[in-house]
mmCIF file of C-alpha atoms and ligand atoms in Angstrom:
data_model
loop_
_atom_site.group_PDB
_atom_site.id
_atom_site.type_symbol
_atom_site.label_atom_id
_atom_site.label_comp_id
_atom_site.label_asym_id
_atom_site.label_seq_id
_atom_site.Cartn_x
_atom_site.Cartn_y
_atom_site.Cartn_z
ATOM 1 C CA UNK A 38 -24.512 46.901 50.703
ATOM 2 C CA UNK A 39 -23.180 43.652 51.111
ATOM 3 C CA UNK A 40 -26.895 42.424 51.856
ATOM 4 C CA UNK A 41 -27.849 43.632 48.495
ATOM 5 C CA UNK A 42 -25.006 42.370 46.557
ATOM 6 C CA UNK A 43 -23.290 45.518 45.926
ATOM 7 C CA UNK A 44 -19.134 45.469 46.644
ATOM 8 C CA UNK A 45 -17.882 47.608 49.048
ATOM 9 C CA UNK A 46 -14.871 49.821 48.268
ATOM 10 C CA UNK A 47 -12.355 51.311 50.817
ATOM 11 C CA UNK A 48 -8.971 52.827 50.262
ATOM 12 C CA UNK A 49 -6.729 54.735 52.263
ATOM 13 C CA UNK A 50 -6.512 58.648 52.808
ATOM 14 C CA UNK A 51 -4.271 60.415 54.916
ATOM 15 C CA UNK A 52 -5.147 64.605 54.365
ATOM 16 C CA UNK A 53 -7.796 66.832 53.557
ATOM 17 C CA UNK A 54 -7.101 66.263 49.836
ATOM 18 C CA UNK A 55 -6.917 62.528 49.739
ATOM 19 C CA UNK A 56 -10.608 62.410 51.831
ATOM 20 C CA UNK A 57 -11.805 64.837 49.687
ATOM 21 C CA UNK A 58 -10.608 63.421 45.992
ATOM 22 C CA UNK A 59 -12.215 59.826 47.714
ATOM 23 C CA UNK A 60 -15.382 61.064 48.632
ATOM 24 C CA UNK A 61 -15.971 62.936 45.103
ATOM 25 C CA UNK A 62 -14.652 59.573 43.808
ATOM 26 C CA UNK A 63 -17.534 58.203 45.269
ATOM 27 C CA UNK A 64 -15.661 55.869 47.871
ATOM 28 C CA UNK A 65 -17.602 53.599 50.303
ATOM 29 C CA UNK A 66 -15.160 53.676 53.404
ATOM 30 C CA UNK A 67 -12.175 55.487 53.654
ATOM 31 C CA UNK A 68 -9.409 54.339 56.273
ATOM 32 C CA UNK A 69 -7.072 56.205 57.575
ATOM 33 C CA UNK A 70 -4.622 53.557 57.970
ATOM 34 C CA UNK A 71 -1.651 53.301 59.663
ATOM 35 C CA UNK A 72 0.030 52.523 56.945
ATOM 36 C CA UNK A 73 0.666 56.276 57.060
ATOM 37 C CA UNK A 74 3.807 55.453 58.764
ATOM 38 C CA UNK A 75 5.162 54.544 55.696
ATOM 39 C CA UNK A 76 3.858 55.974 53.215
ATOM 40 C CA UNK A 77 3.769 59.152 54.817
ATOM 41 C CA UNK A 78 6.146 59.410 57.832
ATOM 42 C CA UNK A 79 8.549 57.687 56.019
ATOM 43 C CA UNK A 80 8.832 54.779 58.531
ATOM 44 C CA UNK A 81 9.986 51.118 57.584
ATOM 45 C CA UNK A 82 7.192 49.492 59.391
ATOM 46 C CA UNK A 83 3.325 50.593 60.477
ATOM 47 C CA UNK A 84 4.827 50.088 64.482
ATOM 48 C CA UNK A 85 5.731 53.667 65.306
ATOM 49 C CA UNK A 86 2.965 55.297 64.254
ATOM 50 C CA UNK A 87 1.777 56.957 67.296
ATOM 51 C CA UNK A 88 -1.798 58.780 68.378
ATOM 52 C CA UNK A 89 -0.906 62.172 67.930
ATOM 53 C CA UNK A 90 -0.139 61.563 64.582
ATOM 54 C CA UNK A 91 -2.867 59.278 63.833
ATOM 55 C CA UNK A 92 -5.506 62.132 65.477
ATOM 56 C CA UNK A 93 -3.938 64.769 63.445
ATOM 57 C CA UNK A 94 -4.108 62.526 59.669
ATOM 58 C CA UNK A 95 -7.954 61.085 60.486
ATOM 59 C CA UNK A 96 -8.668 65.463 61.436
ATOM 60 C CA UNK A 97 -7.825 66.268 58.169
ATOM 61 C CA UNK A 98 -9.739 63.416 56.128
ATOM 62 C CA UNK A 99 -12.486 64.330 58.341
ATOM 63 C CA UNK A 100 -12.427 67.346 57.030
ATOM 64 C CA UNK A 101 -12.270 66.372 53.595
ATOM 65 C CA UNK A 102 -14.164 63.483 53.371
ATOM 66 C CA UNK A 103 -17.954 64.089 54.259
ATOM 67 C CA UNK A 104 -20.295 61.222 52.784
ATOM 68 C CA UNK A 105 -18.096 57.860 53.114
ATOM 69 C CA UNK A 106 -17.247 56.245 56.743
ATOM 70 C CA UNK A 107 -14.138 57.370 58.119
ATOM 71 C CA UNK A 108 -12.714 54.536 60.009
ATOM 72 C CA UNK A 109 -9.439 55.151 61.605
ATOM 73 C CA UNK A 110 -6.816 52.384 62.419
ATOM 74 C CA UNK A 111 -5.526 52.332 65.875
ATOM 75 C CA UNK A 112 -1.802 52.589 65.937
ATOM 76 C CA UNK A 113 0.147 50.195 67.349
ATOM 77 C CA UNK A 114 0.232 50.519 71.824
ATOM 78 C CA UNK A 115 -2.626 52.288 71.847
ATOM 79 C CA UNK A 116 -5.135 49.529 72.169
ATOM 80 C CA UNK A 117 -2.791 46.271 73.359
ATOM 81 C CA UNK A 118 -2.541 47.170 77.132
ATOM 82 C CA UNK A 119 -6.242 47.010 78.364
ATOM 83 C CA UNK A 120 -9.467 47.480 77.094
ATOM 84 C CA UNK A 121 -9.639 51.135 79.579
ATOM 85 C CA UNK A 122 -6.660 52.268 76.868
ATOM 86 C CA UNK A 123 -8.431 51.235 74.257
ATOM 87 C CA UNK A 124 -11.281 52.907 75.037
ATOM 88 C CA UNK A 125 -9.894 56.293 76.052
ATOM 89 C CA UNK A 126 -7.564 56.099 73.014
ATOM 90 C CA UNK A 127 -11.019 55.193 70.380
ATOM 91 C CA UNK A 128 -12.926 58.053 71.792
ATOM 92 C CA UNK A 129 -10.285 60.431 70.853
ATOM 93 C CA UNK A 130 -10.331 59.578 67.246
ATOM 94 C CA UNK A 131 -14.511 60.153 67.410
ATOM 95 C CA UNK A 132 -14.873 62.902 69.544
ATOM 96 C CA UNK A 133 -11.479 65.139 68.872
ATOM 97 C CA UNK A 134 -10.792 63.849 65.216
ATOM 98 C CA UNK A 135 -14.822 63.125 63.814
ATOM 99 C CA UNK A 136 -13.671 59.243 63.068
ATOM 100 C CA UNK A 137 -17.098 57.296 62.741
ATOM 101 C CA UNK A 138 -15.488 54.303 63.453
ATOM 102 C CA UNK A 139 -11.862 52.467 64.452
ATOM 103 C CA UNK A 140 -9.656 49.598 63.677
ATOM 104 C CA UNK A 141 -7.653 47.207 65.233
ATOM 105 C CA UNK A 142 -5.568 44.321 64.402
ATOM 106 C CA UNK A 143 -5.969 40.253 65.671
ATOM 107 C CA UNK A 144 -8.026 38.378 67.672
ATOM 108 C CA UNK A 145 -7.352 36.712 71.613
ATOM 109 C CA UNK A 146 -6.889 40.261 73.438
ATOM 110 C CA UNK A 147 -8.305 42.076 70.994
ATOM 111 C CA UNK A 148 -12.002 40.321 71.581
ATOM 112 C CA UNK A 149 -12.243 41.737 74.509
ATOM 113 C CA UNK A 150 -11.102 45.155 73.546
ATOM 114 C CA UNK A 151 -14.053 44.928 70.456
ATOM 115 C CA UNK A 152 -16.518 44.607 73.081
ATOM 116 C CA UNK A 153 -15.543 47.250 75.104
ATOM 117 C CA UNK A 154 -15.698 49.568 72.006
ATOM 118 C CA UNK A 155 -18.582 48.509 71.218
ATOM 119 C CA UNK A 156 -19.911 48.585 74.165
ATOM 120 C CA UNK A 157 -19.267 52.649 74.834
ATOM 121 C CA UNK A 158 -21.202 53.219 71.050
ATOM 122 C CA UNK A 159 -18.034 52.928 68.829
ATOM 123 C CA UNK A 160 -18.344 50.793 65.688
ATOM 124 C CA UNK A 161 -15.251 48.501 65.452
ATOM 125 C CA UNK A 162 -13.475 46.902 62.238
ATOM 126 C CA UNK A 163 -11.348 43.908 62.814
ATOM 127 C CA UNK A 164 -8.152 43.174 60.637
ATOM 128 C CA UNK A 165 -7.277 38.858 60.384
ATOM 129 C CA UNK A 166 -4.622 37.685 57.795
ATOM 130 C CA UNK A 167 -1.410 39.461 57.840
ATOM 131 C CA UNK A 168 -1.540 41.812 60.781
ATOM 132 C CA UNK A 169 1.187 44.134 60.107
ATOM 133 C CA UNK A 170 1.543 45.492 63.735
ATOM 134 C CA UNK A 171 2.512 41.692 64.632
ATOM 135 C CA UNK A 172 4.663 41.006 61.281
ATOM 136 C CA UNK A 173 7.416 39.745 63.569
ATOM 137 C CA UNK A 174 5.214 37.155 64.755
ATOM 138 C CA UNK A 175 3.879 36.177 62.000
ATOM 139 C CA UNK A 176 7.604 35.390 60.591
ATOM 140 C CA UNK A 177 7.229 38.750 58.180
ATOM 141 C CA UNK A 178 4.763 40.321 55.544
ATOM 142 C CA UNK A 179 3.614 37.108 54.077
ATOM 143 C CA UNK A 180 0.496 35.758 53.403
ATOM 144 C CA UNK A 181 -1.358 33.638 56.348
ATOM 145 C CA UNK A 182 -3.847 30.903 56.522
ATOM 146 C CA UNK A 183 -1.888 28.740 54.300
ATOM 147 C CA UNK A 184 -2.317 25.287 55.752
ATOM 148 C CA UNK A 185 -5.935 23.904 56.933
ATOM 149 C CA UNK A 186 -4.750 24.376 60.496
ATOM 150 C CA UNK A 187 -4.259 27.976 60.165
ATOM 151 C CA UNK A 188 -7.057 28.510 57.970
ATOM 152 C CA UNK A 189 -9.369 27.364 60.650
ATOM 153 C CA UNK A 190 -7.949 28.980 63.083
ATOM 154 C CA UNK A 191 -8.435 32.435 60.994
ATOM 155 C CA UNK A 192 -12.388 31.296 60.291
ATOM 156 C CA UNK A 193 -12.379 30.800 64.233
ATOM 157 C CA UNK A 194 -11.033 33.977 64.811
ATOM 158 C CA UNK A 195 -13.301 35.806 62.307
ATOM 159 C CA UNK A 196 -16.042 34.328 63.613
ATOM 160 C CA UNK A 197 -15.165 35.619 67.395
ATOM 161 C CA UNK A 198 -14.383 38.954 66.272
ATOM 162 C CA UNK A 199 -18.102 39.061 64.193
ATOM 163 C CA UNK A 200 -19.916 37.596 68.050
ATOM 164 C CA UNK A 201 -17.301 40.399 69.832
ATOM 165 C CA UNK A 202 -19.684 42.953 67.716
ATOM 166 C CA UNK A 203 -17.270 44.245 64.699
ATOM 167 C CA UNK A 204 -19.300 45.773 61.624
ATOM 168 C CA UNK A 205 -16.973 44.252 59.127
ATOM 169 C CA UNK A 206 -13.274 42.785 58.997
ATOM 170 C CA UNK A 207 -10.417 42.935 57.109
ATOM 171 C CA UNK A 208 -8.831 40.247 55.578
ATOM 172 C CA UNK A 209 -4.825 40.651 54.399
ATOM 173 C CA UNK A 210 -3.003 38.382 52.402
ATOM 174 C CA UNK A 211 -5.466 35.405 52.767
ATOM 175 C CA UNK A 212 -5.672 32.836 49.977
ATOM 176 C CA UNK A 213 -8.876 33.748 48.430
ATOM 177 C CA UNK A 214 -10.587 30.578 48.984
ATOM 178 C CA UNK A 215 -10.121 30.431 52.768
ATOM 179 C CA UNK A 216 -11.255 34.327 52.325
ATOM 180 C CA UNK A 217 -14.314 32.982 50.862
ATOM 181 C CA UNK A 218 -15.219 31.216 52.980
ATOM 182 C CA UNK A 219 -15.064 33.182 56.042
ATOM 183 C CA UNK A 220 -17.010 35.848 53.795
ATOM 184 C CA UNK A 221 -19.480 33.276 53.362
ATOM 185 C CA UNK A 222 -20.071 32.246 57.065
ATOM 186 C CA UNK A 223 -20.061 35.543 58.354
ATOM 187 C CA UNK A 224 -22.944 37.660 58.523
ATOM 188 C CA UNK A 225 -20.258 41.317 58.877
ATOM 189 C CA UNK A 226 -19.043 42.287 55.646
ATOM 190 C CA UNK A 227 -14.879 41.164 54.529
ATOM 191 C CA UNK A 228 -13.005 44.302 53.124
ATOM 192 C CA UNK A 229 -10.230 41.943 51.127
ATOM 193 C CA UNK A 230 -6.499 43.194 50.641
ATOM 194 C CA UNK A 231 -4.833 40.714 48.825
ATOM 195 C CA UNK A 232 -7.765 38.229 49.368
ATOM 196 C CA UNK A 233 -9.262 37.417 46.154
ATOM 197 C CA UNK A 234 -12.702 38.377 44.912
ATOM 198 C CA UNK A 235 -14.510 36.449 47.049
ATOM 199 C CA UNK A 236 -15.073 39.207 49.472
ATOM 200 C CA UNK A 237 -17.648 41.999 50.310
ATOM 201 C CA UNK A 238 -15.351 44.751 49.026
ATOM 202 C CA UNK A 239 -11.901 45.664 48.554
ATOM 203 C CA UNK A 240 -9.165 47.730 50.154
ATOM 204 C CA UNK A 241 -6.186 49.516 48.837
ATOM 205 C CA UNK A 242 -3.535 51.660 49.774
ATOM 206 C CA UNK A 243 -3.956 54.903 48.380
ATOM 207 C CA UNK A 244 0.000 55.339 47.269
ATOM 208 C CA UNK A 245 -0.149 52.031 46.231
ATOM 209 C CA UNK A 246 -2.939 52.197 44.105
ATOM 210 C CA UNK A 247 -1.770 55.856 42.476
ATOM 211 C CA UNK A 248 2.044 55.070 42.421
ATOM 212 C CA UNK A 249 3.303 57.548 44.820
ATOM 213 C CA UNK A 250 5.238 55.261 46.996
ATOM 214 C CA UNK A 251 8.746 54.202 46.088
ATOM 215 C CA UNK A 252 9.100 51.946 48.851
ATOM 216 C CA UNK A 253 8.362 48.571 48.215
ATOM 217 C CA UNK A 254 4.475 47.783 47.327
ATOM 218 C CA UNK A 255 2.977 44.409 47.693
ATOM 219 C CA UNK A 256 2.407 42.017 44.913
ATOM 220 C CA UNK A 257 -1.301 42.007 45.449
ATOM 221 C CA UNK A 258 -1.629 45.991 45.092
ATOM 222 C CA UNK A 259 -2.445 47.104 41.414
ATOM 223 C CA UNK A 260 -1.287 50.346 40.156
ATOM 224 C CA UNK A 261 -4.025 52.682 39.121
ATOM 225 C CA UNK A 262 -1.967 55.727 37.967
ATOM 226 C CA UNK A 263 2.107 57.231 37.927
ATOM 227 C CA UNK A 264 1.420 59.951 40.471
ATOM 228 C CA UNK A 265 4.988 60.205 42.296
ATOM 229 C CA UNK A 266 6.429 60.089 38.430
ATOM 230 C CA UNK A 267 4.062 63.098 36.948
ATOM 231 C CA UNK A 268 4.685 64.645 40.774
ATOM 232 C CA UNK A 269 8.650 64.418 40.293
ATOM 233 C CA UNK A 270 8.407 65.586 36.612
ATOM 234 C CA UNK A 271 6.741 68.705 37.584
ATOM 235 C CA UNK A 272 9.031 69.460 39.945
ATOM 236 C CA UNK A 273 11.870 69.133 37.830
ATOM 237 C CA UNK A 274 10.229 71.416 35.391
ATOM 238 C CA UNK A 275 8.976 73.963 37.922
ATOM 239 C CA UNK A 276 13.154 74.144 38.941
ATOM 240 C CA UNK A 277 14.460 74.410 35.543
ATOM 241 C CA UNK A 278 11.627 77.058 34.817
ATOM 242 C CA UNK A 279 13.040 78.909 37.850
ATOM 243 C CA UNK A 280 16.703 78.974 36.865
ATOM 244 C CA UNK A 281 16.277 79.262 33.242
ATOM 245 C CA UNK A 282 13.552 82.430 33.691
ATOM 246 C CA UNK A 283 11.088 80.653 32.245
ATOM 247 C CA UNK A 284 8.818 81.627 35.849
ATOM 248 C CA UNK A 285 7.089 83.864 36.797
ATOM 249 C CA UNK A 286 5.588 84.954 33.207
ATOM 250 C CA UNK A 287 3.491 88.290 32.848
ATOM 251 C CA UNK A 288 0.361 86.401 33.668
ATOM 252 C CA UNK A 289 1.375 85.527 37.185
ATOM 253 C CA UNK A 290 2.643 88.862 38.666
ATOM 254 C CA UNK A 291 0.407 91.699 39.821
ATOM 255 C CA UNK A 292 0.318 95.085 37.858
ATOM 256 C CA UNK A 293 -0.351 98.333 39.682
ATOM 257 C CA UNK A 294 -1.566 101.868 38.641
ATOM 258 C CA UNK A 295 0.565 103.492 36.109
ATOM 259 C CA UNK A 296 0.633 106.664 38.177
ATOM 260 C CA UNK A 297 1.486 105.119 41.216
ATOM 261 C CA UNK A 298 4.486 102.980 39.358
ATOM 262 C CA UNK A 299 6.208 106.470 38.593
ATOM 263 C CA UNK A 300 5.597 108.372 42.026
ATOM 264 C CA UNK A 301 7.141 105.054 43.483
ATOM 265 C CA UNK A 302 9.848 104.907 41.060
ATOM 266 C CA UNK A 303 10.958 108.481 41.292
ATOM 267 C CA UNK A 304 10.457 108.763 45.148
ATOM 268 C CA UNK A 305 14.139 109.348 46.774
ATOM 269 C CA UNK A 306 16.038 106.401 48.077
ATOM 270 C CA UNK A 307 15.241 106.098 51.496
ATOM 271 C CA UNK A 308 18.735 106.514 53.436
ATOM 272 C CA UNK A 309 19.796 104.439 56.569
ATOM 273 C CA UNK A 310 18.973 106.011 59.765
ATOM 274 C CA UNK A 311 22.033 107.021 61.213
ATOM 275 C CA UNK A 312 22.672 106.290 65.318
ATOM 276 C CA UNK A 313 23.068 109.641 66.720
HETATM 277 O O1 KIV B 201 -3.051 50.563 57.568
HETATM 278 C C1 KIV B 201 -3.605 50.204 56.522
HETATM 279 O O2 KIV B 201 -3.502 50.838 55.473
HETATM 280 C C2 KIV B 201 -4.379 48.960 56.555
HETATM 281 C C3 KIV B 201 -4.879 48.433 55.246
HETATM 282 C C4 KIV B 201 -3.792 47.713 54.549
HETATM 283 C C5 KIV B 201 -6.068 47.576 55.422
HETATM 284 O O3 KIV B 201 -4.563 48.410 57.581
#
């Protein structure tokens, strides 16, 4: 796509109706990030998301999703010990959850760990910029590659990860010229969060794009729809229905034959069985 000019777009999913809605929608790549922590699990970071949890999300947009490329993210621990973990842990999410590809954050270890993936048959997508798994070392959720130092170093890195054999790499919170560039010198596709135009294709998070999470959204997300604010406003309704009487309405109760209503009706009260 990228060869031809044509943008790529990802977003997140996290269920069956999220890969569904996205393939319909006529989405490139779908990720099942591990964002889900948050938005999901309810989590303050993406750090605790753990395998079982990521196997069970990327199952059910497998499920859902059937034309775009599921790529699921590797969750923080399960690729940073040793290329043998990262292995094992990647061909769970293809062979028990139907991934087509996975993710992982950085560079330095994480070269090595590309090319074992790759190596085995599994298509890899790197993640430079604002690595969320490392925020702590990165001094917080704030954008990265800011001085010509660091923005070489992230071309350097971008560039290893493209020779280590990833298909394409994300790039979070970069400014967008330094973004541009790297898009320009590599031959892999950039997926840009927070990046600036000058990439391949863009990624956001699915609750941040539809307004369904009240936690606190980046400034480089854009809001596509109010979904948490219609969701909450039909659940207020759907309660003060229920208490006022308003539901269940004729329409949405079953009937039954008029004979059988009265044999029912008139058949004795059935007593208690009494202990003998
Ligand atoms: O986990 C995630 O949602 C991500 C995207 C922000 C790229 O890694």
């Amino acid at each position: 796509m990228s060869g031809r000019g044509e943008r790529i777009v990802m977003v997140t999913a996290y269920d069956y109706p999220s890969g569904r809605l996205a393939d319909v929608a006529g989405i490139d790549l779908i990720l099942v990030g591990d964002s889900a922590a948050m938005t999901v699990l309810g989590h303050a970071t993406t750090v605790p998301a753990t395998m079982e949890e990521m196997l069970m999300l990327t199952r059910a947009v497998t499920r859902g999703a059937e034309r775009p490329l599921v790529v699921a993210d590797m969750p923080f621990g399960s690729y940073q010990v040793s290329d043998e973990d990262a292995v094992r842990n990647a061909v769970r999410f293809v062979k028990e959850a139907g991934a087509d590809a996975v993710k992982l954050e950085g560079a330095g270890p994480s070269l090595s760990r590309v090319a074992a993936l790759v190596g085995v048959g599994i298509p890899v997508m790197g993640h430079l910029g604002l690595t969320p798994q490392s925020a702590t070392m990165l001094g917080g959720y704030r954008a990265q590659g800011k001085t010509a130092e660091k923005a070489r170093k992230l071309l350097e890195d971008a560039v290893a990860l493209e020779r280590a054999g990833c298909f394409a790499l994300v790039l979070e919170a970069v400014p967008a010229p330094v973004a541009a560039r790297i898009s320009d010198e590599l031959g892999i596709p950039t997926i840009g969060i927070g990046s600036g135009a000058g990439c391949d294709g863009q990624v956001l998070v699915l609750h941040d794009l539809l307004g369904l999470y009240s936690g606190h959204s980046p400034r480089f997300t854009k809001r596509y729809a109010e979904i948490g604010a219609e969701i909450q406003g039909a659940l207020e309704q759907f309660a003060a229905d229920v208490r006022s009487g308003a539901f269940p309405e004729e329409e949405h109760t079953y009937a039954m034959p008029e004979d059988e209503l009265e044999a029912f009706l008139s058949s004795p009260t059935p007593r208690a069985r009494t202990e003998t």
